[in-house]
Short mmCIF file of C-alpha atoms in Angstrom, two decimals:
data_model
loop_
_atom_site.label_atom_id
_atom_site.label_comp_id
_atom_site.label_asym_id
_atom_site.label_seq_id
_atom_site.Cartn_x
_atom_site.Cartn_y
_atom_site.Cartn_z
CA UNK A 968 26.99 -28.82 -45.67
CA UNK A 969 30.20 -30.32 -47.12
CA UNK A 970 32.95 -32.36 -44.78
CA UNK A 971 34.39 -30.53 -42.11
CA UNK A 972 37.85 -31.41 -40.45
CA UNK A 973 39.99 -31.42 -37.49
CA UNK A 974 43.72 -31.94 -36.32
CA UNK A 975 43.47 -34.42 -33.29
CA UNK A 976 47.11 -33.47 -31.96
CA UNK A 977 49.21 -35.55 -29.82
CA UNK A 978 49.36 -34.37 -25.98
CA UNK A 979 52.88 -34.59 -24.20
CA UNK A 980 53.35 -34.47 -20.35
CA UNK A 981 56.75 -32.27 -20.21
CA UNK A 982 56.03 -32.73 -16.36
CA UNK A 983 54.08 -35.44 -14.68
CA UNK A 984 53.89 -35.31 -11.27
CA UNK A 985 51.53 -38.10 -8.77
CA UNK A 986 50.29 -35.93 -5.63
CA UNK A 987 48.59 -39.10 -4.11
CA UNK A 988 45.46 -40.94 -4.60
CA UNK A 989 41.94 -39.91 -3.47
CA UNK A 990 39.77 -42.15 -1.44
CA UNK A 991 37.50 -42.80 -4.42
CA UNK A 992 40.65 -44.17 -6.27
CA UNK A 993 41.71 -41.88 -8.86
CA UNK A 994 45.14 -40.05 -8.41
CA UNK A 995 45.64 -36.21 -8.27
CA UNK A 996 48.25 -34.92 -10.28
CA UNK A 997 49.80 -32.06 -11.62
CA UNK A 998 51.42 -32.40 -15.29
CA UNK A 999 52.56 -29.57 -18.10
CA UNK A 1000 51.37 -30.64 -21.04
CA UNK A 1001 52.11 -29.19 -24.90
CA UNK A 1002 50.84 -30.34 -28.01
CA UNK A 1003 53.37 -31.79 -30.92
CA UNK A 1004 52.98 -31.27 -34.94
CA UNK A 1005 51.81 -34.77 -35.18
CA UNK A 1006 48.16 -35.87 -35.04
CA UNK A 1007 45.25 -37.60 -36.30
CA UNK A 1008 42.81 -36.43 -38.46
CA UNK A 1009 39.10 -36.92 -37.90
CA UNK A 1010 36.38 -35.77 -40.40
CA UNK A 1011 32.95 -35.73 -40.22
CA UNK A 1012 30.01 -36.00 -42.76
CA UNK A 1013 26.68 -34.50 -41.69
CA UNK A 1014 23.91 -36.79 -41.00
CA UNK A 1015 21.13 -37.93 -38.77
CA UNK A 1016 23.80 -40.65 -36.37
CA UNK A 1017 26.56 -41.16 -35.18
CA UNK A 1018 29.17 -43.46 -37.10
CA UNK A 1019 32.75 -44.18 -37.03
CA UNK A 1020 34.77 -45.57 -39.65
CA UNK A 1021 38.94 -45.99 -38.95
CA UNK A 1022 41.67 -46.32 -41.36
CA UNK A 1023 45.11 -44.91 -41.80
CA UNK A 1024 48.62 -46.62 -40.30
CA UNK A 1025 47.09 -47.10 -36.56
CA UNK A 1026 43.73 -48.40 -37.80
CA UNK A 1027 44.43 -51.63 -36.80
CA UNK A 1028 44.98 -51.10 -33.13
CA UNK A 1029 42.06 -49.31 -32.61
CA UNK A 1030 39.91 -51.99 -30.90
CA UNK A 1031 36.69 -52.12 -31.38
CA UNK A 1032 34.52 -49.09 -33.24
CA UNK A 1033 31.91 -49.23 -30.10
CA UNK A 1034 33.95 -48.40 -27.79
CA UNK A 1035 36.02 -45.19 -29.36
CA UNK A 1036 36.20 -42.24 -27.41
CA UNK A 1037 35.02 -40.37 -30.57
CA UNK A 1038 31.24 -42.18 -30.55
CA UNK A 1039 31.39 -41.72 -26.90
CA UNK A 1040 32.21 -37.97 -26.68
CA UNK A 1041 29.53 -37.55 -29.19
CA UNK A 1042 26.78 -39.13 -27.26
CA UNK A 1043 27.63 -37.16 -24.42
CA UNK A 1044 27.18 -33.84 -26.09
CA UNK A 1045 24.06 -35.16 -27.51
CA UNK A 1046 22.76 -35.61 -24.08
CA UNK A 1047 23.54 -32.10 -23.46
CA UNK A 1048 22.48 -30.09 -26.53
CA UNK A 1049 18.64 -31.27 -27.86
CA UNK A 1050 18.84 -32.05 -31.18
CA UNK A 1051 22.37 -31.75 -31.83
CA UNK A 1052 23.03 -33.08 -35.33
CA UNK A 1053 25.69 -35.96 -35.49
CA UNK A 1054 27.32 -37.73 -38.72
CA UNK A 1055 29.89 -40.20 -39.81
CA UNK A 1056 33.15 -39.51 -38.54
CA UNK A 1057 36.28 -40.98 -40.67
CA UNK A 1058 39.66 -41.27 -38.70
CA UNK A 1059 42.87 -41.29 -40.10
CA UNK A 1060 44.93 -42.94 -37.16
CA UNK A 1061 48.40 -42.06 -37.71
CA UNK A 1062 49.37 -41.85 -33.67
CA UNK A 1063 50.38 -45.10 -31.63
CA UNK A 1064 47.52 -46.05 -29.74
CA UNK A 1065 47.79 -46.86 -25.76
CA UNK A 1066 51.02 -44.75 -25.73
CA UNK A 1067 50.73 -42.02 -23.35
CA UNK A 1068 50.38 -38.73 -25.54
CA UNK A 1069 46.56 -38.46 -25.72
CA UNK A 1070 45.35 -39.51 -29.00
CA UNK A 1071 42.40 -41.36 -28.52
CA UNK A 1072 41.53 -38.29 -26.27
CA UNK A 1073 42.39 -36.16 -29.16
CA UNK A 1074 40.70 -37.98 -31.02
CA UNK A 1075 37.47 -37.21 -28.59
CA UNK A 1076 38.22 -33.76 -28.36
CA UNK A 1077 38.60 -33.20 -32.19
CA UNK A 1078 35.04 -35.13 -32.83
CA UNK A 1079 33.70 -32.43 -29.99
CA UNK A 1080 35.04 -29.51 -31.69
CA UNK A 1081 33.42 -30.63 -35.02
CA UNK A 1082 30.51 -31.10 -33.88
CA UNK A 1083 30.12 -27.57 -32.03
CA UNK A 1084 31.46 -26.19 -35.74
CA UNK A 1085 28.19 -28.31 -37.20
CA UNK A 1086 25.80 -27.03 -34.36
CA UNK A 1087 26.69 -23.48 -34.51
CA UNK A 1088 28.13 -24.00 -30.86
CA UNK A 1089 30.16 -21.39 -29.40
CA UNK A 1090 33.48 -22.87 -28.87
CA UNK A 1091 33.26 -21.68 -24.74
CA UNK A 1092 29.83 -23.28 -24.50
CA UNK A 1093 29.94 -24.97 -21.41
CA UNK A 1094 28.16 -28.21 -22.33
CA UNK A 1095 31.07 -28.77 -24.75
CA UNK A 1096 33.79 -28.93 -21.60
CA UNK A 1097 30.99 -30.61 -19.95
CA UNK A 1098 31.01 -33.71 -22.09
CA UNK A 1099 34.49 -33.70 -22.48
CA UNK A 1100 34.92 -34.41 -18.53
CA UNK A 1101 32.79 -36.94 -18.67
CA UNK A 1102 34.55 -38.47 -22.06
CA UNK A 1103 37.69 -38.67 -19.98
CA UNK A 1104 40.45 -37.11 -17.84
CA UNK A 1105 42.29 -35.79 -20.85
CA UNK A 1106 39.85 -34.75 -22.84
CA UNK A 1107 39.12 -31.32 -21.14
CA UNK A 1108 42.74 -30.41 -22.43
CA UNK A 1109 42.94 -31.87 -25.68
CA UNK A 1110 39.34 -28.91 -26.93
CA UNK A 1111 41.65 -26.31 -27.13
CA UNK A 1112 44.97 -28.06 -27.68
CA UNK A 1113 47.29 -25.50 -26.07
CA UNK A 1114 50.06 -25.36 -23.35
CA UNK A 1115 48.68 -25.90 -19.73
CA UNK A 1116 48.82 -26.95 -16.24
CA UNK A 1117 46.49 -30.08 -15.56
CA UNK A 1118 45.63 -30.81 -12.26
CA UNK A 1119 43.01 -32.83 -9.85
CA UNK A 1120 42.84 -36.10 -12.17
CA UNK A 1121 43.22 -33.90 -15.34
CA UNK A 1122 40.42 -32.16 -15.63
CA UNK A 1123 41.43 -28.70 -14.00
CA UNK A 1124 43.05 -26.68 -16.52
CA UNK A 1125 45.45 -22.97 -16.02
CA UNK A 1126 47.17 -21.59 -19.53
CA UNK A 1127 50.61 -21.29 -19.62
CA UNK A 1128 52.35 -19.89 -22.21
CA UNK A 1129 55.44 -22.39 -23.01
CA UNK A 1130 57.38 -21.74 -26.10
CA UNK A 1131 57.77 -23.44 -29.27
CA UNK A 1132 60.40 -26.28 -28.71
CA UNK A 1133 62.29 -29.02 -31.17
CA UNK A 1134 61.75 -32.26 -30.09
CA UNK A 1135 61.63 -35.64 -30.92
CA UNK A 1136 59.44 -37.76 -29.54
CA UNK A 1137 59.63 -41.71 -30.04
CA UNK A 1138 57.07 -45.24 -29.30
CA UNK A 1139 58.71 -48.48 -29.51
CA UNK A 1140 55.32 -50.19 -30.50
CA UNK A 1141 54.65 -51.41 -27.40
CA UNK A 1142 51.22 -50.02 -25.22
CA UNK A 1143 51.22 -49.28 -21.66
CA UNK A 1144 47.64 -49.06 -20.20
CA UNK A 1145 47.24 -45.86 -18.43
CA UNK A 1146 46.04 -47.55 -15.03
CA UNK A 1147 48.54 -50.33 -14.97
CA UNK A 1148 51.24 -47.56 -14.53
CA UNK A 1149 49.08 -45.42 -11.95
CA UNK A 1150 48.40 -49.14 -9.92
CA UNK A 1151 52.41 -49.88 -9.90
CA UNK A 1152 52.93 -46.66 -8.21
CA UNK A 1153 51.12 -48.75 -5.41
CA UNK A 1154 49.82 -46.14 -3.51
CA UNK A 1155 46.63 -46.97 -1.15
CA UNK A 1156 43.38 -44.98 -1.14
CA UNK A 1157 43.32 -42.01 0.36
CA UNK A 1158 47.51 -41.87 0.74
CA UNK A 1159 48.92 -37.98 0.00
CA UNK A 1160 52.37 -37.63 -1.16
CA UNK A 1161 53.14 -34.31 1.26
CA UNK A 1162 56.96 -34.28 -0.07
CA UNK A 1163 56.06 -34.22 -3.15
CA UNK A 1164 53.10 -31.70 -2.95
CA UNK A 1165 55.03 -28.83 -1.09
CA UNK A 1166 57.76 -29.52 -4.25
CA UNK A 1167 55.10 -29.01 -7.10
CA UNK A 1168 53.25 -25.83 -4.56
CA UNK A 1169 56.81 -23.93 -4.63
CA UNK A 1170 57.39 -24.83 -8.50
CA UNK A 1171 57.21 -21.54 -10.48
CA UNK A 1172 57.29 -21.60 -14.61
CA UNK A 1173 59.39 -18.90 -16.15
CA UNK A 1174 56.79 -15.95 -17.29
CA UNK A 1175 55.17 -15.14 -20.63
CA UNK A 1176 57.71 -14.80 -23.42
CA UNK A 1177 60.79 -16.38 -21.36
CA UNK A 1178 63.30 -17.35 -23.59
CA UNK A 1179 63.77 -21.51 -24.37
CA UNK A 1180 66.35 -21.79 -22.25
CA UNK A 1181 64.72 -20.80 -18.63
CA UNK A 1182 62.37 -23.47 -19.70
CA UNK A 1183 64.60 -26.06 -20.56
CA UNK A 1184 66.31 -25.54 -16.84
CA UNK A 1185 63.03 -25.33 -15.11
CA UNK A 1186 62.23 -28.69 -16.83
CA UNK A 1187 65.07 -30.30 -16.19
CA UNK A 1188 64.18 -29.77 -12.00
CA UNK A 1189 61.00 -31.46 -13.11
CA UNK A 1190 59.97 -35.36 -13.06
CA UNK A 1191 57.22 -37.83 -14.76
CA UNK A 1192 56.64 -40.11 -11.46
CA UNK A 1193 55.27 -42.60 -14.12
CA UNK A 1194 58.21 -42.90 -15.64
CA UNK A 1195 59.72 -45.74 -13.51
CA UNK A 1196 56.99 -47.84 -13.30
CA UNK A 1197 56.50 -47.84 -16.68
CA UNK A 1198 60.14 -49.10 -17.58
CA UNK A 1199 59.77 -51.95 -14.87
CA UNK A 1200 56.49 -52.93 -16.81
CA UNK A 1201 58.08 -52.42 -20.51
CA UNK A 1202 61.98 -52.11 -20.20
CA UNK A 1203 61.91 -51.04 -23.89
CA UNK A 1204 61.33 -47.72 -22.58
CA UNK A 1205 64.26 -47.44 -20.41
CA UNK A 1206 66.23 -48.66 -24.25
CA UNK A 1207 64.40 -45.34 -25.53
CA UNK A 1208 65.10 -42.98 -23.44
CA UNK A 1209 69.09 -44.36 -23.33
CA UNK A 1210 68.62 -44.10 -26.99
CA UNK A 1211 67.74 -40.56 -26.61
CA UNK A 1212 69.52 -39.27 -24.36
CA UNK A 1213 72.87 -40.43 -26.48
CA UNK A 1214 71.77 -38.00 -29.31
CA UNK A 1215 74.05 -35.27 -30.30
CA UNK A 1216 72.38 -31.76 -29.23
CA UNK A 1217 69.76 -33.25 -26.55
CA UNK A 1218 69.07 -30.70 -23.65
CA UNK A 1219 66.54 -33.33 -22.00
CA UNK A 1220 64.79 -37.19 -22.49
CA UNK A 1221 61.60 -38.07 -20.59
CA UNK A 1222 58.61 -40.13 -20.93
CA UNK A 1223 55.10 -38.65 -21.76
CA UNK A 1224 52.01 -39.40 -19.58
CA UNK A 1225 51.76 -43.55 -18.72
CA UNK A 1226 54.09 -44.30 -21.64
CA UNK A 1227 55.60 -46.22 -23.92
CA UNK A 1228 56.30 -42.88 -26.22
CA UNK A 1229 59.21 -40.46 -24.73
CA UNK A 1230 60.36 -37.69 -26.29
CA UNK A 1231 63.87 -35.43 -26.21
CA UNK A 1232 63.85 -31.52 -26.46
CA UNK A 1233 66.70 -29.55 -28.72
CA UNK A 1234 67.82 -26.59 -29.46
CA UNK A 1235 67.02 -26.08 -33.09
CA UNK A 1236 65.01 -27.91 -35.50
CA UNK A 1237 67.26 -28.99 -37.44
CA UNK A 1238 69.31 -30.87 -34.62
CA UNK A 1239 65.77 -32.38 -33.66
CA UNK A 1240 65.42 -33.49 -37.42
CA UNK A 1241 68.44 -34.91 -37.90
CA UNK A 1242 68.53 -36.92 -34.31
CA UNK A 1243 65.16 -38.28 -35.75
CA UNK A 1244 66.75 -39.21 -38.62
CA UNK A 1245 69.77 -41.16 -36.96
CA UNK A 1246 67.06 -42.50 -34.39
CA UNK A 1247 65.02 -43.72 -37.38
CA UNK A 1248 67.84 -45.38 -39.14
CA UNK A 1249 69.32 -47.48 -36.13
CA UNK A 1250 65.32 -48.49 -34.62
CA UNK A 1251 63.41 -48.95 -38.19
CA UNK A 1252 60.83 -50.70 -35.99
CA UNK A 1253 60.49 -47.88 -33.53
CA UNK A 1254 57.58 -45.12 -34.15
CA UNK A 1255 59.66 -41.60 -34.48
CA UNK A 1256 58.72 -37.68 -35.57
CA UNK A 1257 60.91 -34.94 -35.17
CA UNK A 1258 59.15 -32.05 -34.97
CA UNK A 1259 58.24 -28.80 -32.26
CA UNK A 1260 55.77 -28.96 -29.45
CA UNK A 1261 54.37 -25.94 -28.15
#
């Protein structure tokens, strides 16, 4: 069987919410997530193990090869399916790494998804979601790569249908480990957030086919409760999202996930484009695509 390939696309939090933190540590949360244009790309050869090589842009941040979320995903499906054949995956990292849009759980989800194309796996097969989970939170989300609510620590997912939207979404090159942010929030076991719960029970997205703009409000009531945190740990980001939300045409700035990347929605492409462009031109060291998330 020749090469097969996969899209790892990057994962944005339009809407992070923190509900509170259970007793066994982790934090409950409620986030709308879309996917951009951008992503990785992840092949795999057919063979009798599992391999990784990494090259591309982001190669070089990767750490180390052992400890990829793509080797680990794939042992955990081969726990699950008896004598699943693996391969040598090849990555092409072209997302910033640490950065709070997903990619090295794209990355894992994309290296699931090839292998259930390999194995003849029905793309609702349970043990597929199964591994995922235990890959990490984001994971689950990142199989299918489509608008949804995520909620408990990430894992629970409901479909929404969000529209396509123009955006531009920027990393200054600096990483922001996902539980430094969560541990900033300060929060002690077992503490519940009841304000903010009853706020995120009463939220209501606009319906199916909506137009852009009833989104655009309802986001704009919305929050990323890891935003804050984040700038007090990297105050580049706070420089970002001032640099974005000075851009001719922006309807809304906000950080993704744990950070550093943010990301600004527009009307029209073509505003997004060139506000990427201008973005590009003044921050030549800053990591920027224009492009649509939906």
């Amino acid at each position: 069987m020749p090469g097969l390939s996969e899209d790892a696309r990057a994962k944005v939090n339009l809407t992070l919410r923190v509900l509170g933190r259970r007793a066994d540590g982790y934090h409950d949360l409620v986030s709308l997530v879309a996917f951009a244009d951008c992503a990785d790309r992840l092949t795999l050869e057919p063979g009798s193990d599992a391999s990784l090589a990494i090259n591309g842009p982001g190669g070089n941040d990767c750490g180390a090869v052992s400890d990829n979320l793509v080797l680990k995903a794939a042992r955990l499906l081969a726990e699950r399916v008896p004598g699943l054949q693996l391969g040598a995956f090849t990555l092409d990292k072209r997302l910033p790494v640490a950065a709070g849009i997903g990619g090295g759980s794209a990355d894992a989800a994309a290296a699931l998804r090839l292998l259930a194309r390999l194995n003849a796996l029905a793309p609702d097969d349970p043990r597929i979601m199964d591994a995922a989970r235990a890959t990490g939170a984001d994971v689950p989300v990142c199989v299918a790569s489509r608008s949804a609510i995520m909620t408990g620590i990430g894992e629970q997912l409901s479909p929404v249908c969000a529209p396509r939207m123009a955006c531009v979404m920027v990393n200054p090159r600096v990483p922001v480990a996902t539980a430094e942010g969560f541990s900033a929030l300060g929060l002690r076991k077992g503490e519940i957030l009841t304000g903010v719960v009853d706020v995120v029970r009463s939220r209501k997205w606009p319906a199916e086919d909506s137009p852009v703009e009833e989104w655009l409000k309802a986001l704009a009531h919305a929050a990323n409760d890891l935003e804050a945190p984040a700038i007090k740990i990297q105050p580049v980001i706070g420089e970002v999202l001032s640099g974005l939300r000075d851009l001719a045409g922006v309807r809304l700035a906000r950080m993704s996930g744990s950070g550093a990347t943010c990301f600004a929605l527009f009307d029209t492409e073509a505003e997004a484009a060139a506000a990427g462009q201008a973005l590009q031109a003044s921050h030549p060291q800053w990591w920027v695509h224009a492009g649509t998330l939906n």
